[in-house]
Every structure is written in C-alpha cells, then in structure tokens.
Amino acid sequence: MTTSPQNSADSRLPLVIEKNLDRILDTWISELQVDGGRLLNLIRESELREQASRFLDLLRKAIKVAGVNPEKTAAYDELRDLLDELSRSRSEQGFTPTETATFVFSLKRPLFRELKEAHGDNDTTALLDDIWQATMLLDRLGLNTTEVFINTREAIIQRQQQDLLELSTPVVSLWNGILALPVIGTLDSERTQTVMESLLQKIVATGSDIAIIDITGVPAVDTLVAQHLLKTVTAARLMGAECIISGIRPQIAQTIVHLGVELGNVTTKGTLADAFALALKKKRQKVQDI
Amino acid sequence: MSGNEHLQLSISTEPDVVYVRQAVRKLASEIGFSLIDQTKLVTAASELARNALIYGGGGMATIEKKQQGTRTGVCLTIQDQGPGIENIEKALEDGYSTGSGLGLGLGGARRLSNEFEVKSAPGEGTTVSITRWL
Ligand SMILES: Nc1ncnc2c1ncn2[C@@H]1O[C@H](COP(=O)(O)OP(=O)(O)OP(=O)(O)O)[C@@H](O)[C@H]1O
Ligand SMILES: [Mg+2]
C-alpha cells in the first residue's frame, strides 16, 4: 500500500487526535471494556487507561512527525517499543494474541467517529481517505503485536526446552558406589549426549564403580541412541566402572535386533530392581530384613 | 492431520527428527499398529530422517496412510536434495558409514519395514520410501 504524500499532508488525522485526545481516550476505554472480554479481569482499569493514554500520545507524536506510515520510520520507534512491551507482558499474563491485537484494533471506532465529525457531511472522499489511512496504520500496529507475541512464545518454548534438558538428567546414588540413571522420554542426539555426559561426570565425582542405565521410559532406541549408550558403557569401563542397562522393553529389544546393534558384552537386566540386585551381588553386599 | 491422512514435515534441525518420529507414531497408533510395530516404524523413520539431516543437508518427510485392497499401512517418504548416494548397495551394508555412525541405519530401516525403496544418484539427492503394513 502506498499513499501519495499529498494525501498524508491533507490528512486531518493528526489534528483530530490532537484536538480530541481526551474524548477519544474515553470512548476507547469503554470500547475496550465491551470488546476486551477478559481484559478487565486481568488488568486493572487504571493500568489499562495508563497504557491507552500512552499509546495515544505516542501515536499523536509519531503521526505529527512522520505521517501515517509506520514502516521503518524512527518516529514510530517509541510507539513500537510500547507495543512490544505490551505484547510481551500480556503474553506472559496469558492473553491470546487476538486479545492483545484487539487492544489496538478497538481504537478504530472512536477514531473514525472523530474523523467523521471533523469532516462533516460535505467531504466524503477526504473522510474515506482518512479512514483508510487510519485503518492501514492501526492494522499494521495491531499485527505487530501478534508478531511480537509469537516471538515471545518461541523464546519461552526454547527456554523450557533448555530447562527440560537440564532437568531430565537425574543421576541418582542408589547405594554406596552404585549410581542409577533413569532415562525418560524421547532421546535426540543433544539430549542423549547431555544425559550420558552427566553420568560419566557423576561416576568420577562419586567414585562409583557400578552405573545402572534404565531405559524403561525411552520410547525408541535408534542407532544414534544405541551408539551413545555403547560409547558411555565403554567410557565408563575405561574409568573403572561397570554399566548395567535395564528396562529394555520387548519392542525396544526387537528393534535393536532388527537394526543389528550388538550389545554383546554389555550386561542387561529386565528391570531396574533386577539390575540393582545384580549390582549389590557384584559388590558382595545385600539388603536384609531387620 | 488433514482428511487424506497425509502430512508433510520439513527436516532441518535435530528437533525436526524427533517431530517426524512423533508424527509417525501418532499415525501408526491411530491406524491400530501394535506397540512393537509402532516402535519399528518410528525407529526406521528416525534413521531415515537423521540420514537426510546429516548427509542430505536437510529434507522433507511425507507421512501417509496407505490403503491397498484390504490392507492398511503407513508409508513414509524421506527426500533430500543432498549429494546423493554413490553406491546404494554399499550404503546398505551393515557397518558401512562415511560418517561417524554405526553404519546400521539404512540397512536397519530396511529390516524394520515391509517395503523399502531407495532412489539416489550422485548430485541428485536421495529419496527413501518405506511402508509397513498393519
Ligand atoms: N540421505 C543420504 N544422502 C547421502 N548419503 C547417505 C544418505 N543416507 C545414507 N547415506 C550414506 O550411507 C551411509 C550408510 O548410512 P547408514 O544410515 O546405514 O549409516 P550411518 O548413518 O553412517 O550410521 P548410523 O545410521 O548407524 O548411525 C552413510 O554413512 C552415508 O554415507
Ligand atoms: Mg544413519
């Protein structure tokens, strides 16, 4: 969309906003109260008014300096920053992108009403032109909030993925010198590596000589996961620790065979309990009734 | 998944491989595959998707329900525009890897499926298609 500079110059938009700031703000707020749905349950009215008033003020300034085209003009930077901040905080408060964009879109009606008033009945062409420009402007700003919203969400998801990666590697000490690593969930190469590295570190840190890797919670073992498992077993062995793999369920056993992976000299046990019993036996210890 | 049980996913990162796996698992379980067959299919998908990512520089997975007479199955096609495979027979051999793998993925995927087809030539990318019947 391009608008000729003449149009922008003739636009009454800046003047209309300037002159009727308070009234526009009031109608906008009541518009938001109707349109906003849950908005007012989640945000205090004073806060909403504050945001709306800042938005309107920055919009007024930006239009005055740069006209109605927000693309790439520095004059709109402050306004965009405000919207960024707004989208981000609302996304964290649990608003939908629609709800956030509606904040901007609902300024249309109050603004159009003032434009209509300003133009009177005699100049419909100019009025339509102004309305068109105002629509374009608010649409762009509203869509902007949606974009920020998506980016914020993506950042949150990435952070959570990172957190999960850290969280999901709980190497636990079962007994003096016996470690267990219950692996749960889908293993991609990054996660497998993290999990296996943390096991090796814990072996050193605790001076353990037996480590049980339990894969009951792993939905599939492919060649990459198998390779990581085998590497870990070998590395642990070099460090003087023996690994026992437990929890190989029937479907996993079958796929491992079809893949042709040789678990050859790796000790395996059906369950974590069996593996623990074997570990105790190797350490010549036992758990007794008292 | 759309009406035709046909899903296309791009493979350009490691998480995409996991995503392909999950999509295959979902379709297979919807169709009624046993846990063992689901796992076989998912594992084969994992091998092929990862090969496309590592050797093919990324690619595309197409997952679809296949109906042939009274038979129902899942068909997975993994396609990349990478360097292609010079010697397919060799690539299928157990233990053959030009990378740092075990060299079991491609052959393993063949053993894990009922139908298996590789189309590849140097400079022309690689397309691997597998089907597993219910
Ligand atoms: N999509 C592909 N494009 C190009 N070359 C491929 C492709 N898929 C496989 N290859 C070649 O075939 C070889 C064997 O593949 P295969 O999946 O059996 O083993 P790998 O990937 O090396 O190791 P693994 O899968 O056991 O971890 C690869 O090392 C590679 O040279
Ligand atoms: Mg492979």
XYZ file of C-alpha atoms and ligand atoms in Angstrom:
456
model
C 0.000 0.000 0.000
C 1.360 3.422 -0.872
C -0.251 6.734 -0.202
C 0.789 9.841 -2.024
C 2.448 12.473 0.134
C -0.299 14.906 -0.762
C -2.838 12.701 0.895
C -0.808 12.495 4.060
C -0.389 16.222 4.124
C -4.119 16.765 3.714
C -4.960 14.247 6.372
C -6.897 15.540 9.321
C -5.785 12.611 11.412
C -3.043 14.377 13.404
C -5.219 17.353 14.121
C -8.222 15.263 15.066
C -6.212 13.229 17.535
C -4.537 16.318 18.920
C -7.780 18.170 19.499
C -9.915 15.346 20.869
C -7.368 13.332 22.777
C -9.397 13.029 25.970
C -12.639 12.139 24.298
C -11.006 9.531 22.083
C -9.366 8.033 25.127
C -12.672 7.807 26.989
C -14.541 6.148 24.140
C -11.622 3.830 23.502
C -11.614 2.692 27.118
C -15.346 1.982 27.049
C -14.831 0.248 23.710
C -12.180 -1.921 25.347
C -14.472 -2.723 28.213
C -17.018 -4.139 25.808
C -14.622 -5.665 23.300
C -11.873 -6.702 25.609
C -13.717 -9.607 27.184
C -11.461 -10.966 29.860
C -9.215 -7.953 29.562
C -10.554 -6.216 32.614
C -10.454 -9.319 34.738
C -6.729 -9.496 34.188
C -5.745 -5.838 34.087
C -6.823 -3.048 36.396
C -8.719 -0.240 34.703
C -6.198 2.329 35.865
C -3.417 0.349 34.235
C -5.400 -0.045 31.038
C -6.104 3.679 30.949
C -2.459 4.391 31.501
C -1.447 2.152 28.594
C -4.114 3.519 26.291
C -3.198 7.076 27.098
C 0.493 6.484 26.483
C -0.312 4.741 23.218
C -2.471 7.582 22.028
C 0.065 10.185 22.996
C 2.907 8.401 21.200
C 0.678 7.819 18.176
C -0.126 11.508 18.029
C 3.553 12.463 18.165
C 4.568 9.881 15.585
C 1.905 10.913 13.072
C 2.844 14.528 13.508
C 6.473 13.825 12.653
C 6.231 11.045 10.096
C 2.686 10.865 8.803
C 0.681 7.667 8.818
C 3.264 5.219 7.529
C 4.886 3.343 10.413
C 7.225 1.255 8.263
C 10.836 1.960 9.003
C 10.372 5.419 10.369
C 12.205 6.190 13.547
C 9.334 8.399 14.655
C 7.343 5.259 15.391
C 10.075 3.577 17.383
C 8.789 4.670 20.750
C 5.285 3.553 19.898
C 6.549 0.219 18.685
C 8.576 -0.212 21.868
C 5.460 0.385 23.892
C 3.577 -2.217 21.876
C 6.446 -4.687 22.179
C 6.444 -4.316 25.896
C 2.675 -4.602 25.996
C 2.586 -7.769 23.900
C 5.337 -9.336 25.899
C 3.769 -8.649 29.265
C 0.341 -9.725 28.043
C 1.645 -12.913 26.587
C 3.154 -13.686 29.963
C -0.150 -12.838 31.660
C -1.799 -15.430 29.440
C -3.615 -13.250 26.920
C -4.269 -14.638 23.468
C -2.695 -12.798 20.524
C -6.188 -11.842 19.397
C -6.918 -10.195 22.695
C -3.696 -8.229 22.513
C -4.259 -7.144 18.923
C -7.825 -6.163 19.779
C -6.384 -3.565 22.119
C -5.093 -1.727 19.055
C -7.956 -2.520 16.703
C -10.593 -1.235 19.077
C -9.195 2.255 18.711
C -10.712 2.310 15.246
C -14.272 3.131 16.133
C -13.500 6.122 18.413
C -11.035 7.442 15.882
C -13.375 7.058 12.916
C -16.138 8.793 14.815
C -13.952 11.821 15.417
C -12.845 11.857 11.808
C -16.439 11.829 10.683
C -17.209 14.714 12.955
C -14.221 16.684 11.718
C -15.024 16.228 8.072
C -18.706 16.903 8.365
C -21.042 15.725 5.646
C -19.623 17.613 2.725
C -16.336 15.843 2.010
C -16.879 12.111 1.862
C -13.853 11.470 -0.336
C -11.478 13.062 2.132
C -13.196 11.276 5.004
C -12.888 7.893 3.319
C -9.277 8.619 2.590
C -8.566 9.447 6.204
C -10.392 6.391 7.429
C -8.483 4.236 5.011
C -5.176 5.588 6.242
C -6.128 5.236 9.866
C -7.172 1.641 9.201
C -3.912 0.813 7.496
C -1.959 2.314 10.322
C -3.825 0.555 13.115
C -3.809 -2.743 11.232
C -0.056 -2.638 10.933
C 0.406 -1.757 14.557
C -2.037 -4.446 15.624
C -0.347 -7.107 13.528
C 2.936 -6.003 15.012
C 1.724 -7.098 18.425
C 0.921 -10.529 17.019
C 4.423 -10.885 15.691
C 5.964 -9.916 18.996
C 3.619 -12.330 20.671
C 4.845 -15.221 18.542
C 8.467 -14.319 19.127
C 7.890 -14.168 22.858
C 6.237 -17.557 22.809
C 9.110 -19.012 20.855
C 11.597 -17.646 23.347
C 9.608 -19.214 26.184
C 9.473 -22.567 24.417
C 13.201 -22.528 23.805
C 13.884 -21.712 27.412
C 11.656 -24.568 28.520
C 13.400 -26.972 26.160
C 16.682 -25.932 27.668
C 15.267 -26.391 31.174
C 13.951 -29.824 30.316
C 17.323 -30.840 29.013
C 18.870 -29.952 32.350
C 16.064 -31.345 34.433
C 15.810 -34.664 32.750
C 19.216 -35.978 33.650
C 18.877 -37.029 37.243
C 21.762 -39.291 38.082
C 20.935 -40.738 41.481
C 23.063 -42.532 44.032
C 21.291 -45.782 44.892
C 23.873 -47.174 47.234
C 27.435 -46.585 48.162
C 29.247 -46.922 44.827
C 26.094 -47.634 42.794
C 24.600 -44.980 40.521
C 21.361 -45.091 38.565
C 20.329 -43.055 35.559
C 16.634 -43.408 34.758
C 16.301 -42.054 31.229
C 12.821 -40.827 30.420
C 11.401 -39.519 27.177
C 12.475 -39.123 23.592
C 16.193 -39.015 23.056
C 17.577 -36.769 20.387
C 21.276 -36.519 19.873
C 21.746 -33.446 22.042
C 19.838 -34.883 24.944
C 21.478 -38.275 24.717
C 24.841 -36.614 24.879
C 23.887 -34.462 27.868
C 22.479 -37.443 29.717
C 25.480 -39.640 29.093
C 27.993 -36.940 29.934
C 26.329 -36.206 33.230
C 26.512 -39.888 34.107
C 30.237 -40.041 33.409
C 30.815 -36.927 35.486
C 28.860 -38.341 38.383
C 30.853 -41.570 38.207
C 34.034 -39.572 38.712
C 32.531 -37.294 41.341
C 31.232 -40.154 43.492
C 33.910 -42.726 42.743
C 31.183 -45.220 41.892
C 32.069 -48.497 40.221
C 28.632 -49.570 39.041
C 26.193 -47.481 36.991
C 22.718 -48.618 36.021
C 21.223 -47.007 32.935
C 17.494 -47.633 32.971
C 15.726 -47.054 29.650
C 12.200 -48.117 30.654
C 10.982 -44.610 29.832
C 12.556 -44.379 26.395
C 10.032 -44.816 23.562
C 12.544 -45.795 20.866
C 16.208 -46.669 20.550
C 17.728 -45.916 17.157
C 21.329 -46.349 16.027
C 22.305 -42.967 17.387
C 20.973 -43.634 20.853
C 22.467 -47.137 20.752
C 25.805 -45.702 19.763
C 25.724 -43.207 22.619
C 24.808 -45.994 25.032
C 27.684 -48.156 23.811
C 30.121 -45.252 23.972
C 29.057 -44.469 27.506
C 29.473 -48.069 28.574
C 32.952 -48.121 27.053
C 33.957 -44.793 28.576
C 32.670 -45.866 31.989
C 34.621 -49.092 31.699
C 37.795 -47.139 30.996
C 37.090 -45.217 34.160
C 36.821 -48.431 36.104
C 33.048 -48.534 36.352
C 30.727 -51.186 35.016
C 27.406 -50.289 33.395
C 24.240 -52.319 33.533
C 21.452 -51.447 31.124
C 17.991 -52.186 32.413
C 14.431 -51.717 31.259
C 14.803 -52.865 27.660
C 11.163 -53.496 26.807
C 10.123 -56.103 24.215
C 9.507 -53.605 21.430
C 12.879 -51.988 22.016
C 14.636 -55.364 22.138
C 13.099 -56.298 18.795
C 14.060 -53.085 17.060
C 17.591 -53.289 18.405
C 17.887 -56.766 16.911
C 16.489 -55.612 13.553
C 18.841 -52.681 13.486
C 21.680 -55.099 14.004
C 23.094 -53.340 17.039
C 25.338 -55.642 19.065
C 25.009 -55.065 22.762
C 27.426 -58.003 23.019
C 29.394 -57.602 26.195
C 27.049 -55.156 27.903
C 25.264 -56.524 30.932
C 21.499 -56.113 30.611
C 18.685 -56.766 33.051
C 14.935 -56.684 32.691
C 14.134 -54.199 35.405
C 15.882 -51.605 37.476
C 15.248 -53.804 40.534
C 16.987 -56.788 38.899
C 19.883 -54.564 37.935
C 20.162 -53.268 41.473
C 20.143 -56.786 42.878
C 22.935 -57.743 40.470
C 24.907 -54.626 41.411
C 24.680 -55.491 45.108
C 25.775 -59.017 44.404
C 28.810 -57.767 42.499
C 29.703 -55.617 45.461
C 29.180 -58.604 47.752
C 26.565 -56.800 49.741
C 22.937 -57.491 50.430
C 19.824 -55.922 51.794
C 18.472 -57.779 54.792
C 15.225 -57.901 56.729
C 15.551 -56.489 60.184
C -3.750 -34.339 10.067
C -5.848 -33.443 7.024
C -8.612 -35.595 5.556
C -6.288 -37.617 3.394
C -4.038 -38.626 6.312
C -1.165 -37.035 4.513
C 1.388 -34.956 6.353
C 4.476 -33.152 5.185
C 7.194 -32.078 7.554
C 10.462 -30.420 6.832
C 13.635 -31.747 8.384
C 16.247 -29.121 9.025
C 17.144 -29.473 12.679
C 17.597 -32.249 15.201
C 14.242 -31.459 16.899
C 12.604 -31.891 13.477
C 13.790 -35.514 13.509
C 12.021 -36.006 16.822
C 8.947 -34.325 15.390
C 8.880 -36.690 12.407
C 9.167 -39.585 14.803
C 6.244 -38.365 16.867
C 4.085 -37.784 13.791
C 4.802 -41.311 12.553
C 3.995 -42.708 15.984
C 0.709 -40.799 16.059
C -0.491 -42.050 12.678
C 0.644 -45.616 13.348
C -1.181 -45.743 16.650
C -4.335 -44.175 15.155
C -4.379 -46.842 12.477
C -4.031 -49.501 15.132
C -0.440 -50.695 14.896
C 0.773 -52.739 17.848
C 3.333 -51.180 20.122
C 6.051 -53.320 18.594
C 5.159 -52.316 15.041
C 4.857 -48.671 16.032
C 8.317 -48.804 17.524
C 9.764 -50.444 14.429
C 8.275 -47.810 12.169
C 9.301 -44.962 14.442
C 12.848 -46.249 14.637
C 13.087 -46.594 10.854
C 11.710 -43.058 10.494
C 14.325 -41.825 12.905
C 17.148 -43.408 10.902
C 15.986 -42.044 7.565
C 15.191 -38.573 8.856
C 18.565 -38.323 10.527
C 20.372 -39.507 7.403
C 18.547 -36.803 5.421
C 19.600 -34.253 8.010
C 23.235 -35.337 8.358
C 24.132 -36.470 4.842
C 21.443 -34.754 2.777
C 21.709 -31.374 4.484
C 18.035 -31.499 5.453
C 14.962 -32.664 3.615
C 11.286 -33.386 3.671
C 9.222 -36.158 5.207
C 5.876 -37.263 3.841
C 3.806 -39.473 6.073
C 0.660 -41.074 4.750
C -1.857 -43.748 5.370
C -1.808 -46.322 2.601
C -4.743 -48.438 1.528
C -4.269 -51.367 -0.825
C -7.243 -53.641 -1.182
C -7.983 -54.691 2.359
C -4.530 -53.856 3.603
C -3.795 -50.722 5.559
C -0.355 -49.377 6.170
C 1.812 -46.397 6.824
C 4.058 -45.073 4.112
C 6.923 -42.761 4.859
C 8.932 -40.966 2.234
C 12.042 -39.029 3.115
C 13.511 -36.869 0.442
C 16.572 -34.654 0.316
C 18.451 -32.648 -2.294
C 21.853 -33.570 -0.928
C 24.863 -35.147 -2.654
C 23.111 -38.476 -3.180
C 24.478 -41.961 -2.552
C 27.119 -43.229 -4.927
C 26.865 -46.904 -4.117
C 23.490 -47.810 -2.637
C 24.391 -51.445 -2.115
C 27.418 -50.462 -0.097
C 25.416 -47.926 1.915
C 23.010 -50.715 2.839
C 25.797 -52.917 4.160
C 25.936 -53.259 7.913
C 28.782 -51.327 9.395
C 29.377 -49.120 6.383
C 29.450 -45.456 7.332
C 31.109 -42.471 5.721
C 30.304 -40.514 8.847
C 30.822 -41.407 12.469
C 27.797 -43.666 12.818
C 27.491 -47.388 13.354
C 26.574 -47.776 9.699
C 23.392 -49.641 10.592
C 20.712 -47.037 9.929
C 19.837 -47.608 6.296
C 20.023 -51.401 6.403
C 18.208 -51.348 9.731
C 15.400 -49.250 8.284
C 15.047 -51.813 5.501
C 14.796 -54.656 8.003
C 12.278 -52.722 10.072
C 9.853 -52.189 7.195
C 7.885 -54.385 4.808
C 8.652 -52.396 1.695
C 11.752 -50.395 1.088
C 12.981 -48.370 -1.849
C 15.943 -46.038 -2.319
C 16.265 -43.712 -5.270
C 19.517 -41.869 -5.354
C 22.292 -40.786 -7.662
C 25.322 -38.577 -7.125
C 24.275 -34.939 -7.323
C 20.601 -35.770 -7.448
C 19.620 -36.147 -3.852
C 18.128 -39.141 -2.132
C 14.587 -40.408 -1.738
C 13.854 -43.306 0.556
C 10.363 -44.739 0.778
C 9.233 -47.326 3.295
C 5.910 -48.966 4.029
C 4.831 -51.061 6.924
C 1.537 -52.943 6.757
C -0.821 -53.436 9.632
N 20.309 -39.234 2.566
C 21.576 -39.578 2.295
N 22.340 -38.812 1.465
C 23.617 -39.145 1.204
N 24.243 -40.222 1.725
C 23.546 -41.006 2.555
C 22.197 -40.748 2.872
N 21.759 -41.722 3.722
C 22.807 -42.551 3.902
N 23.885 -42.144 3.213
C 25.199 -42.807 3.135
O 25.040 -44.150 3.512
C 25.877 -44.479 4.610
C 25.223 -45.509 5.480
O 24.057 -44.970 6.092
P 23.544 -45.590 7.456
O 22.352 -44.823 7.906
O 23.382 -47.057 7.267
O 24.762 -45.385 8.436
P 25.237 -44.081 9.202
O 24.203 -43.018 9.099
O 26.587 -43.736 8.745
O 25.316 -44.582 10.730
P 24.054 -44.932 11.672
O 22.834 -44.719 10.882
O 24.247 -46.355 12.061
O 24.159 -44.033 12.832
C 26.134 -43.171 5.297
O 27.322 -43.168 6.053
C 26.184 -42.219 4.107
O 27.442 -42.242 3.504
Mg 22.203 -43.313 9.529
